[in-house]
XYZ file of C-alpha atoms in Angstrom:
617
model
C 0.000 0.000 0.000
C 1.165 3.264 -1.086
C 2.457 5.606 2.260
C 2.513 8.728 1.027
C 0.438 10.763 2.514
C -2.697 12.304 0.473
C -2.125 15.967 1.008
C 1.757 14.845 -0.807
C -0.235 13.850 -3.618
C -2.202 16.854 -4.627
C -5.277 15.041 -2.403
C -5.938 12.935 -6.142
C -6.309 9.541 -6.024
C -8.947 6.956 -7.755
C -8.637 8.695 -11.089
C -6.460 6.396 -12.909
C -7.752 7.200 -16.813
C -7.635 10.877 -15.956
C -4.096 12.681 -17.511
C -2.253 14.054 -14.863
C 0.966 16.665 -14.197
C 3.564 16.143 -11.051
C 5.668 18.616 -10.091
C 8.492 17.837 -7.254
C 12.062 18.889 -6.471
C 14.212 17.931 -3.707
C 17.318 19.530 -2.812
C 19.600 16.342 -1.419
C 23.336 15.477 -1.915
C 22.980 12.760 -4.883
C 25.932 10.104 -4.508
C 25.981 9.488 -8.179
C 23.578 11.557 -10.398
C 24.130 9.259 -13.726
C 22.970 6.289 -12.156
C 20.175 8.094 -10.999
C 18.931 9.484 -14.399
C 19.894 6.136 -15.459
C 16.961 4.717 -13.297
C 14.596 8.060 -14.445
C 14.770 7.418 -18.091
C 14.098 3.487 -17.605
C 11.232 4.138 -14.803
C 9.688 6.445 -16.557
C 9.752 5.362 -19.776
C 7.986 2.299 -18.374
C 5.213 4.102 -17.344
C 4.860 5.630 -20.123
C 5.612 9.273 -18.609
C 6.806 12.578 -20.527
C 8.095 15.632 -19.497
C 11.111 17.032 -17.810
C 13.540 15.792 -15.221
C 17.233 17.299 -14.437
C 19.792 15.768 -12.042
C 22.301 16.940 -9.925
C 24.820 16.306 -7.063
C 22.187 18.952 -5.339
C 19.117 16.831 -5.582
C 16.184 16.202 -8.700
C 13.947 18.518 -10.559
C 10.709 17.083 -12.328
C 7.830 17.976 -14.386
C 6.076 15.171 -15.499
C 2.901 14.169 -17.227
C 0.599 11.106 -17.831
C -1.915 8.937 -16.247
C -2.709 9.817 -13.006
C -2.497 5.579 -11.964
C 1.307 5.688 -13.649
C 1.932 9.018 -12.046
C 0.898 7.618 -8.537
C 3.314 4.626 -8.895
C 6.054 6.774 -9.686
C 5.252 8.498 -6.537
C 5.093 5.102 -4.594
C 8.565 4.287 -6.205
C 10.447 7.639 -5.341
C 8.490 8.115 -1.861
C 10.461 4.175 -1.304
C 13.888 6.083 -1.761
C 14.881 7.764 1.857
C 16.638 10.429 -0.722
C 12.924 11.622 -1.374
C 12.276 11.649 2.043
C 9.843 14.904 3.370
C 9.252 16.003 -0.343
C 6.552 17.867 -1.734
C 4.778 15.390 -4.748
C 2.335 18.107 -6.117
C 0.006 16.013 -8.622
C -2.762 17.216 -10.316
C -5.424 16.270 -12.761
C -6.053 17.774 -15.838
C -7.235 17.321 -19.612
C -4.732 15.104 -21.774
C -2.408 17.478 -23.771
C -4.536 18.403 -27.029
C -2.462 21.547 -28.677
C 0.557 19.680 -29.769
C 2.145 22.584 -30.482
C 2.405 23.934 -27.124
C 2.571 20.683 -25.478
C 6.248 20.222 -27.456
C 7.746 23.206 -26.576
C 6.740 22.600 -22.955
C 8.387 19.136 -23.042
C 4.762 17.385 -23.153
C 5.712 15.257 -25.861
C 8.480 13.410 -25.068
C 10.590 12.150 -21.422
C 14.026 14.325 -21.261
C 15.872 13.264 -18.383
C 19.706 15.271 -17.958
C 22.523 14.904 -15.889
C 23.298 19.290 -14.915
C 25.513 20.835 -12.592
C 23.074 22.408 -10.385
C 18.964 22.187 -10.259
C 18.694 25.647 -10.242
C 21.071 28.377 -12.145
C 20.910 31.887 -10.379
C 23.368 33.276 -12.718
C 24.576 31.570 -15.367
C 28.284 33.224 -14.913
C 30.003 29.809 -13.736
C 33.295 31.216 -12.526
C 30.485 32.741 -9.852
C 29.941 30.516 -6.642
C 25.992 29.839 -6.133
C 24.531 30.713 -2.630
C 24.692 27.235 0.206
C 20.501 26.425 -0.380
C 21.728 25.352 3.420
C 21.131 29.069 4.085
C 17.313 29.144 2.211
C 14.818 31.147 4.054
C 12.328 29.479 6.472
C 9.303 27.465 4.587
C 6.158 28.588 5.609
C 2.872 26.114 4.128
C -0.017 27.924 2.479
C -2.059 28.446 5.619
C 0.825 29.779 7.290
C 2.339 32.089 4.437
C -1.662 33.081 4.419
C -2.429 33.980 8.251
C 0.858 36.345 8.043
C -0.709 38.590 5.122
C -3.994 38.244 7.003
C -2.655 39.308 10.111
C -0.930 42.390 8.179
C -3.577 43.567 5.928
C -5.342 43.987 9.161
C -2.229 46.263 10.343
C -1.697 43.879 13.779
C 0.482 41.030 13.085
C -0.351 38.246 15.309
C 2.884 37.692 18.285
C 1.830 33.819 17.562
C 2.682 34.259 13.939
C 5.991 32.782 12.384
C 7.298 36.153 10.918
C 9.012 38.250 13.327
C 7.405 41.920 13.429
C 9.433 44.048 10.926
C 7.779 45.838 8.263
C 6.671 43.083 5.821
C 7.388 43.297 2.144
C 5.822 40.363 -0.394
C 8.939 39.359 -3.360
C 7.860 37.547 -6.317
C 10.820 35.437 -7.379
C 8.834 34.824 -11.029
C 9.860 36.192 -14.842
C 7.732 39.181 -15.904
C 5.501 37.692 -18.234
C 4.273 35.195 -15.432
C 3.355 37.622 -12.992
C 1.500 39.569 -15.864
C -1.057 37.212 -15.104
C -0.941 36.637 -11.486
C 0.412 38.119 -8.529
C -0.601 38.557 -4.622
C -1.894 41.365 -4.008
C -2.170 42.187 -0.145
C -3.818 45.722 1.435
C -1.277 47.287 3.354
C 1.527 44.728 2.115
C 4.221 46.040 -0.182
C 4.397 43.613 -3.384
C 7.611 43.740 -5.478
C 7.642 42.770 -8.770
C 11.129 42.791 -9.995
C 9.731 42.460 -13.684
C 12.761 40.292 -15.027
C 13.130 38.920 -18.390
C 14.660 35.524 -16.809
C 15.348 33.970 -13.407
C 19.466 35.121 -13.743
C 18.652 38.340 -13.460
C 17.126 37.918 -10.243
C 20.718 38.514 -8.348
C 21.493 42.030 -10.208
C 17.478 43.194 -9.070
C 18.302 42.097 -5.558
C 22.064 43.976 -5.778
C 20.269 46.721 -7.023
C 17.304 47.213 -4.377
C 18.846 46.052 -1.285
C 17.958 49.131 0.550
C 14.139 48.179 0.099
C 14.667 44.460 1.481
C 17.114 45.299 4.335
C 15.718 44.959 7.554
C 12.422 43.637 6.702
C 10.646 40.353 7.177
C 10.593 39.161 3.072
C 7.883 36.854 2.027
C 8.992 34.778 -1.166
C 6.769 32.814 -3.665
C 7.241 31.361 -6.861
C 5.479 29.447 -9.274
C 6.385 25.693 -7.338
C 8.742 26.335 -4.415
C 12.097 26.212 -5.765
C 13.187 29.597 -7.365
C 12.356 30.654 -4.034
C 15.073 28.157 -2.587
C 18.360 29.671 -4.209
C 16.601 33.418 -4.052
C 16.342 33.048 -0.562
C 19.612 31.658 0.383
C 21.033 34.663 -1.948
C 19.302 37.278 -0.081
C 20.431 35.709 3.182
C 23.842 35.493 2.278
C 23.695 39.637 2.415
C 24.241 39.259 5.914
C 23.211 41.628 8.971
C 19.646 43.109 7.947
C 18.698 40.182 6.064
C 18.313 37.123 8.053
C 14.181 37.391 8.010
C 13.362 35.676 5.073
C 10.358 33.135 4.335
C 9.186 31.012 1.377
C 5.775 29.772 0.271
C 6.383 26.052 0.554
C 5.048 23.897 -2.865
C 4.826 27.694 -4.069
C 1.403 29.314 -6.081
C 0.214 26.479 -6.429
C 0.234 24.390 -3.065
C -1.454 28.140 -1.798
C -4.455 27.347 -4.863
C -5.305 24.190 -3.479
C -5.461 25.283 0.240
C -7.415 28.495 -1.033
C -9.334 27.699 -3.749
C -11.302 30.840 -3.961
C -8.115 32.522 -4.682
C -7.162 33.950 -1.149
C -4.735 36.746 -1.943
C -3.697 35.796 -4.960
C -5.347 37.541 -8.003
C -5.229 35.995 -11.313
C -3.635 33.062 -12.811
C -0.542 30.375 -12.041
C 1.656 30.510 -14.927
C 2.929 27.250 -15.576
C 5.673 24.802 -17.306
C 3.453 22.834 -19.135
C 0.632 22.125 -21.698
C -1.898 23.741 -19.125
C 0.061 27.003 -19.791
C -1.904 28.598 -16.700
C -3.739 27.469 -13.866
C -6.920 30.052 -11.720
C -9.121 29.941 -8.927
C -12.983 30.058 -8.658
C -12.753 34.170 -8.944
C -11.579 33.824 -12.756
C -10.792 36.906 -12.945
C -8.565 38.204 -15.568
C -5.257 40.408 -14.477
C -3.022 40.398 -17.903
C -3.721 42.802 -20.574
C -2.936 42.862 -24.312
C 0.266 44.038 -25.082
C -1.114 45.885 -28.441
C -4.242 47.096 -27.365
C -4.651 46.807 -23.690
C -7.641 44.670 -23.345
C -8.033 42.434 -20.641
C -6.231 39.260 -21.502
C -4.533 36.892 -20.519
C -3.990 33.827 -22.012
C -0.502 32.582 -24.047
C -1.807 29.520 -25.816
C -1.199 31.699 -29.101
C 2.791 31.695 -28.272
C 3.430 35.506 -29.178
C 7.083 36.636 -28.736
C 8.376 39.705 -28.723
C 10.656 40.015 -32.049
C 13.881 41.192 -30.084
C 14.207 38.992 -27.011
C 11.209 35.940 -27.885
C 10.075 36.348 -24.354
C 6.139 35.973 -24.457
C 4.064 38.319 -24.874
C -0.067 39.022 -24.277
C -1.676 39.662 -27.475
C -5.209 39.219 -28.285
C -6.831 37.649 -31.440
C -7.312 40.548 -33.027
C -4.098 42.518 -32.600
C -2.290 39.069 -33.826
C -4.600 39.739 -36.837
C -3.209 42.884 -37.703
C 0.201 42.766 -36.036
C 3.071 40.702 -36.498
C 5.890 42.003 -34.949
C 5.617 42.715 -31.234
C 8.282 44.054 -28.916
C 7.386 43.571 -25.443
C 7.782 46.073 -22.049
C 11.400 45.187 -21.168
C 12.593 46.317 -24.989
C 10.594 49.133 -25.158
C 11.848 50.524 -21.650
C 15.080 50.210 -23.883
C 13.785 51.836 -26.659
C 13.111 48.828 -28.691
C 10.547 49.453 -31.715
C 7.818 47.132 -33.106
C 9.063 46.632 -36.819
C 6.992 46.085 -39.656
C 8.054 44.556 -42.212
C 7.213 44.374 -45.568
C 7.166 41.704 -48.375
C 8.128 44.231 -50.951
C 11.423 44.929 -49.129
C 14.669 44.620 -51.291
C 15.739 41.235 -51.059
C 19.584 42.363 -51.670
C 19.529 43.569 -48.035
C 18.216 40.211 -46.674
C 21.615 39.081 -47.975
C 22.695 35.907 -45.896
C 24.016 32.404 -46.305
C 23.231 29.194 -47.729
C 25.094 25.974 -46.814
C 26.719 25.100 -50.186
C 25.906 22.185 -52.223
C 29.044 21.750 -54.409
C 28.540 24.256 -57.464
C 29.164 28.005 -56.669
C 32.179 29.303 -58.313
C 34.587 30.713 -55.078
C 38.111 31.276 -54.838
C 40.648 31.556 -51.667
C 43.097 33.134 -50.956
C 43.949 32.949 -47.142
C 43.529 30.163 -45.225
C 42.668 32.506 -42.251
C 40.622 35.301 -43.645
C 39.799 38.010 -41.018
C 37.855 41.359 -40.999
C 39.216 45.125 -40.702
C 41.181 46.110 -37.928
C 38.752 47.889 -35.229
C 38.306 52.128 -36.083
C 38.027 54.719 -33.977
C 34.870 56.454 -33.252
C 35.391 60.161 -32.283
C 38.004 60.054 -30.006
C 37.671 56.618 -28.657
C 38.759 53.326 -29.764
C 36.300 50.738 -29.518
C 36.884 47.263 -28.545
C 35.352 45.132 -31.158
C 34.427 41.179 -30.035
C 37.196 38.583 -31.302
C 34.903 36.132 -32.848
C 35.952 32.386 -34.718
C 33.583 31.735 -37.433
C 33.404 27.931 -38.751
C 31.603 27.624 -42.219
C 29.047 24.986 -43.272
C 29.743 21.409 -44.911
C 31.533 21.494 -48.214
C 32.977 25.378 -47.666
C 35.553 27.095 -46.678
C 36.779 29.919 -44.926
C 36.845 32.181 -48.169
C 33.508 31.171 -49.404
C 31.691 32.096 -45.933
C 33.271 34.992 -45.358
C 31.892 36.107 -48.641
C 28.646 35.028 -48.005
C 28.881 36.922 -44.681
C 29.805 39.878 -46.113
C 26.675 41.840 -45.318
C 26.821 40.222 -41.785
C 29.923 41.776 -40.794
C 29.177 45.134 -42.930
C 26.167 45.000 -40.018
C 28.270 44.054 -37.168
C 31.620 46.223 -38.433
C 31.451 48.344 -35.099
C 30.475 45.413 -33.019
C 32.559 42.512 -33.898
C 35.438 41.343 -35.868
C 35.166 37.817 -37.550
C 37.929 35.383 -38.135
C 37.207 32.778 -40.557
C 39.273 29.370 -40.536
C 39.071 26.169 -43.054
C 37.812 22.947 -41.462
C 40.711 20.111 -41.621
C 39.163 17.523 -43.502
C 39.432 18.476 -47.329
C 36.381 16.819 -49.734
C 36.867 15.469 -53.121
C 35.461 17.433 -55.958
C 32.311 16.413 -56.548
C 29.163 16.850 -59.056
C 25.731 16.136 -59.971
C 26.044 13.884 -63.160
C 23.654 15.563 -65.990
C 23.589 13.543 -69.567
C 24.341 15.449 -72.648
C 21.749 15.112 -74.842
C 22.726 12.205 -77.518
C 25.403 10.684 -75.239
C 24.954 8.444 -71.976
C 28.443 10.066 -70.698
C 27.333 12.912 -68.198
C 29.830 15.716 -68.083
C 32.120 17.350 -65.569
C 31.797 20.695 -64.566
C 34.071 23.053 -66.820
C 35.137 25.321 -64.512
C 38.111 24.618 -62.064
C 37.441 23.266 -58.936
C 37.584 25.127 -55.526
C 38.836 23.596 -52.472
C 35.924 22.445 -49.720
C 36.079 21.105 -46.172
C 34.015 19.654 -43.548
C 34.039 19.225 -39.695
C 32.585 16.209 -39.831
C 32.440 13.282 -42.572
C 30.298 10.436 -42.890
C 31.800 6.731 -41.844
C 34.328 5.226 -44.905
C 33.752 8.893 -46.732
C 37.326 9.402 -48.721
C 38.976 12.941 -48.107
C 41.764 12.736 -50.610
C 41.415 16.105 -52.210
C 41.485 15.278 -56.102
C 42.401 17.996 -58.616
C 39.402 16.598 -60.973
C 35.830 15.568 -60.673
C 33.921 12.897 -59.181
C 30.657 12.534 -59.811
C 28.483 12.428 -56.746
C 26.946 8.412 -55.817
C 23.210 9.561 -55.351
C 21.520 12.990 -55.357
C 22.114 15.683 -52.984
C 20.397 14.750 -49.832
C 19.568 17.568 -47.310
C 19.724 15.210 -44.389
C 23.031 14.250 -44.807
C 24.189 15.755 -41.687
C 22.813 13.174 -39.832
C 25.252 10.877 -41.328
C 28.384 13.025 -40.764
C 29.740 11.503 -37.256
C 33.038 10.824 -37.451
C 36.595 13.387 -37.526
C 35.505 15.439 -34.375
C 38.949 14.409 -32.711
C 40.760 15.418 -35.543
C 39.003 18.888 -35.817
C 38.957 19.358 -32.150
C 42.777 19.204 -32.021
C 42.926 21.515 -35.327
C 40.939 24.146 -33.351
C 42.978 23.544 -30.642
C 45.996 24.165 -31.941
C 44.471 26.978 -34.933
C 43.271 29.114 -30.921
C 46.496 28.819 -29.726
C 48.681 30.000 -32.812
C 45.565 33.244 -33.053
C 45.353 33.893 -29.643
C 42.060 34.061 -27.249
C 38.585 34.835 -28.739
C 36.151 36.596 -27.373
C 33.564 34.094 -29.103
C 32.473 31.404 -31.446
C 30.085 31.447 -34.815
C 29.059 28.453 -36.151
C 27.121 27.713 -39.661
C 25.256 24.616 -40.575
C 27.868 21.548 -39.746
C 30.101 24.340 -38.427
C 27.362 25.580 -35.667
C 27.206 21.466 -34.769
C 31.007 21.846 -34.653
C 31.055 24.907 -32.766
C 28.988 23.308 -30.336
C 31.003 20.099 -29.862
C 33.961 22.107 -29.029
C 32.254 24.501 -26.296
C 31.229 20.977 -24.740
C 34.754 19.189 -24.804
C 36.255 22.300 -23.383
C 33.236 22.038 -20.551
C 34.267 18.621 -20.044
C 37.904 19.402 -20.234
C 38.628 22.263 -18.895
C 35.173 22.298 -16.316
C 33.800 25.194 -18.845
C 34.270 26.672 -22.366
C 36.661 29.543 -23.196
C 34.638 31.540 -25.003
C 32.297 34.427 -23.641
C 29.576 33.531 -26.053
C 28.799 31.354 -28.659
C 26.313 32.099 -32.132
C 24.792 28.891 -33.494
C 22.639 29.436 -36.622
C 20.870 27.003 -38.555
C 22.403 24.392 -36.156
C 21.909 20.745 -35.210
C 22.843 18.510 -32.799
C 25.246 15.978 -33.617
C 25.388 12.459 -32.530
C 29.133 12.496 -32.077
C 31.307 11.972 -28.676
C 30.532 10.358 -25.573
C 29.757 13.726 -23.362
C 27.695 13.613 -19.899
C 24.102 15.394 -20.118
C 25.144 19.022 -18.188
C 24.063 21.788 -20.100
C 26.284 23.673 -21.773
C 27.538 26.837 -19.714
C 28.302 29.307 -22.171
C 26.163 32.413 -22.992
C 24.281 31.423 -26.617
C 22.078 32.283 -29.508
C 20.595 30.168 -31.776
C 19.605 31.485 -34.846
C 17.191 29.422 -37.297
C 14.442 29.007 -39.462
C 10.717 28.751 -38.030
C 8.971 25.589 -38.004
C 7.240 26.316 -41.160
C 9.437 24.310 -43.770
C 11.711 27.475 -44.480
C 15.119 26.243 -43.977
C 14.894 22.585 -45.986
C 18.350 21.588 -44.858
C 18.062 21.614 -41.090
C 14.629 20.666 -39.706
C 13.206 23.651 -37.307
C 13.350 20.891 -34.291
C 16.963 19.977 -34.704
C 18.261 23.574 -34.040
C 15.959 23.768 -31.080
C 17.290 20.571 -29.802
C 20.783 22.131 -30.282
C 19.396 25.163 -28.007
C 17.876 22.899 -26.011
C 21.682 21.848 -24.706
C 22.774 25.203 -23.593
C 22.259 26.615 -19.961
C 18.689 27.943 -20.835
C 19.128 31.305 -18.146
C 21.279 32.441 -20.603
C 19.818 31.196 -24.421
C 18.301 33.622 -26.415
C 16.953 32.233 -29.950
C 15.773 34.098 -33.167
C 13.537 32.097 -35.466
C 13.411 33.636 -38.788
C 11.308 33.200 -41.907
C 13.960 33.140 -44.387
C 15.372 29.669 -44.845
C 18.676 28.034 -44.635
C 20.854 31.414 -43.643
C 22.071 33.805 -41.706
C 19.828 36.768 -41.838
C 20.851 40.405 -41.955
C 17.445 42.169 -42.496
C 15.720 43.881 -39.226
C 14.280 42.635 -36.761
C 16.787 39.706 -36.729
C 20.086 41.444 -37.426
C 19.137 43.807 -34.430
C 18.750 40.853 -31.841
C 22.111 39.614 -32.897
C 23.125 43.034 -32.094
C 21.629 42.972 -29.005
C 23.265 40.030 -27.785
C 26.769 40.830 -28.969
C 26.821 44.464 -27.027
C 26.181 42.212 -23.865
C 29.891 40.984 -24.089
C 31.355 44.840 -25.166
């Protein structure tokens, strides 16, 4: 018979057909974390769950959905493990997953179970120690965390109750666009709303505003319980004038099912999965449209602002007659919305295309690099030391052509060193017949010298000063094949860095953004993280090559790609968010673009890119 105690369980049981989400975390020293996700991926998988779960040496994170009668063994089966002992199984029922869209970019359609360096990343700088969650403030349960804003809306806080009596201030610990739609609100109770773009930049809000949180009695909440864990424990580590500091334990939405008429908490739960939000009996609607300022509030439609792809409100019919949105964070930084037009000249949407074996390019350097940095007025700017890798069958004189209007774009930003990958390609072509012969005919011209990171298995890479004609047609899923030479071209950027000197970061294209991110992870798992400040991954993919642990990879990124409708034909819209999906996401920023297999240099895109890069000036 199953132990756990019914208020652990969300107080569902007997509903075995109904779909279900579980939420849990436990903060625990983990002896060995890969046997552990081991054991997640094979119990889960058995039950037939989906969803999220991350490891650490700190303790487990999950998000799960599925049938409420495989979600309760899975309770019964982690509640056995003295590890799990004390935590907080939040299970709830729900409707099965029906937008598919949504449910796969919240993890609903598939199990993903990693192997990270910490549950929870406060800042996303790893050379920066995170706070002992030893030194978390005190956890207070719903009814608790409830009598204390009682007790001070009614301006005489109870000597009985568990905060001390200093002036009480309420922090939410959430991102911006989830307390759009849901916040406490409290008479006589100071709310803060630190209106952050993403959970890392909860440490510079707290830096910032200490003055307001010193000396007061600081009531946390967040969405489950544990943001509020390493927030705490970072506000606590301040010292003197900050030891009074409490957390809603099991978070919004343990305090929903204790008050189910909404108590002090107005609108909606934002959450991590297909549900998307979760209210209370009032139903009342906090979030407004971002265009038009209607009441709204519901992000089933996905809108993203065009600069920074955080979500954004925007009702039916603004969507209808707006497509570009730039939400409140970029317009406080003077951010525009920007229209664009179909008309537009396509010569400025200039970008690049992996090649496929018949441009007509010459080289000349082996390491090609941009102008040297120019003043401006009387100061000389420090432009950003970036390594670009090209595509399959390129090289470095070939891409840095193709980038050409890229770096025009970025001339006062960045300066981009282009190098040849180490594996050199035969010369190959499409055979076409000439008509009245069965002999197809070589190309005429002289052939250019092309490389690749990686190769496919037996491939031959003795450059040939003729033509071979090409075994089947071009296939745009090759990639998937390419697996083998990353030691080789590890060892060649290795050696190319050392002979250059440091970079500031790396650009990767195609096989070279693959590449790019191969290295950044064998430096991680060298070195214990990558050397570069930032790393640019378009039209990217994930390949199948080394045998690396699952930690994220802890390097600034973007990821710039082709949306998921059929634009880019050489790299499917899901690989490149896989590829995105391996970076530390407090730090990943991603443009999706409608302009196919390239690097796009057109507004709103090339501004984004900007964006990022002036983070690491």
């Amino acid at each position: 018979m199953d132990a756990t105690p019914e208020h652990q369980r969300g107080g569902v049981s007997g509903d075995g057909d109904l779909y279900g989400v579980l939420l849990y975390y436990k903060y625990a020293e983990v002896p060995d974390a890969a046997a552990l996700a081991a054991f997640y991926e094979a119990h889960c998988s058995g039950l037939a769950l989906v969803g999220r779960v991350r490891v650490g040496p700190d303790g487990v994170n999950a998000t799960l959905g599925g049938r409420m009668a495989a979600l309760e063994k899975h309770i019964a089966e982690m509640s056995s493990n003295s590890l799990f002992e004390g935590t907080d199984f939040k299970l709830a029922s729900c409707e099965d997953p029906i937008d598919e869209r949504v449910a796969r970019e919240c993890g609903f359609t598939s199990l993903s179970v990693r192997v990270v360096k910490e549950l929870v990343t406060l800042c996303c700088n790893p050379t920066v120690a995170p706070p002992e969650i030893s030194s978390a403030g005190r956890h207070l349960s719903a009814a608790e965390f409830h009598s204390v804003l009682q007790n001070v809306a009614r301006t005489s806080l109870d000597a009985e109750a568990p905060v001390e009596k200093n002036e009480v201030v309420v922090l939410d610990a959430r991102n911006v666009y989830e307390t759009r739609i849901g916040k406490f609100n409290v008479p006589n109770v100071e709310t803060l709303d630190p209106e952050i773009r993403q959970y890392s930049d909860l440490p510079s809000w707290i830096d910032e505003h200490t003055e307001k949180l010193r000396g007061k009695s600081i009531l946390m909440y967040c969405t489950g319980g544990i943001r509020c864990e390493m927030a705490s424990a970072y506000i606590r580590s301040k010292g003197e004038g900050f030891e009074n500091v409490f957390q809603l334990y099991g978070g919004i939405q343990r305090y929903l099912e204790q008050y189910p008429d909404g108590g002090y908490f107005d609108g909606k739960n934002f959450v991590f999965d297909h549900r998307i939000s979760v209210g209370s009996r009032k139903e009342n609607i906090l979030g407004t449209c971002l265009i038009c300022n209607s009441s709204y509030d519901d992000y089933s439609f996905r809108c993203r602002c065009s600069h920074c792809r955080m979500l954004v409100l925007v009702c039916p019919t603004c969507q209808d007659s707006t497509e570009e949105y730039t939400c409140e964070i970029c317009q406080k930084n003077g951010k525009q919305s920007c229209q664009m037009s179909p008309s537009q000249d396509c010569e400025k949407n200039l970008g690049l295309t992996e090649s496929s074996g018949f441009e007509k390019i010459s080289i000349k350097n082996h390491f090609a690099t941009s102008e040297l940095p120019r003043s401006n007025g009387n100061e000389q700017l420090k432009k950003l030391k970036i390594l670009c890798l090209h595509g399959f069958r390129q090289n470095a004189s070939n891409f840095k052509g193709r980038t050409s209007a890229l770096a025009k774009k970025l001339k006062h930003i960045a300066e981009l060193v282009f190098i040849d990958a180490p594996h050199e390609l035969s010369f190959v072509y499409q055979p076409i017949g000439v008509q009245g012969s069965d002999t197809p005919s070589p190309p005429s011209v002289t052939a250019k010298r092309k490389f690749a990171w990686l190769i496919a298995p037996n491939s031959s890479c003795n450059a040939k000063q003729d033509w071979k004609a090409a075994d089947a047609p071009f296939d745009p899923l090759q990639y998937q094949h390419q697996t083998e030479g990353f030691e080789e071209s590890y060892a060649y950027l290795e050696n190319a860095i050392s002979q250059m000197g440091s970079f500031e970061g790396i650009l990767g294209f195609s096989q070279g953004a693959a590449m790019a991110a191969l290295f950044c992870r064998q430096q991680q798992k060298t070195y214990g993280t990558p050397k570069f400040r930032f790393g640019v991954f378009c039209s990217g993919y994930p390949a199948p090559v080394g045998d690396f642990d699952r930690e994220p990879i802890k390097l600034p990124s973007l990821h710039c790609f082709g949306n998921g409708e059929g634009h880019d034909r050489q790299i499917a819209n899901g690989a490149s968010i896989e590829l995105a999906g391996m970076f530390a996401q407090d730090c990943c920023s991603i443009v999706e673009h409608d302009m196919g297999h390239i690097i796009p240099t057109r507004s709103p895109y090339i501004d984004q890119i900007k964006n990022f890069l002036s983070n690491f000036q």
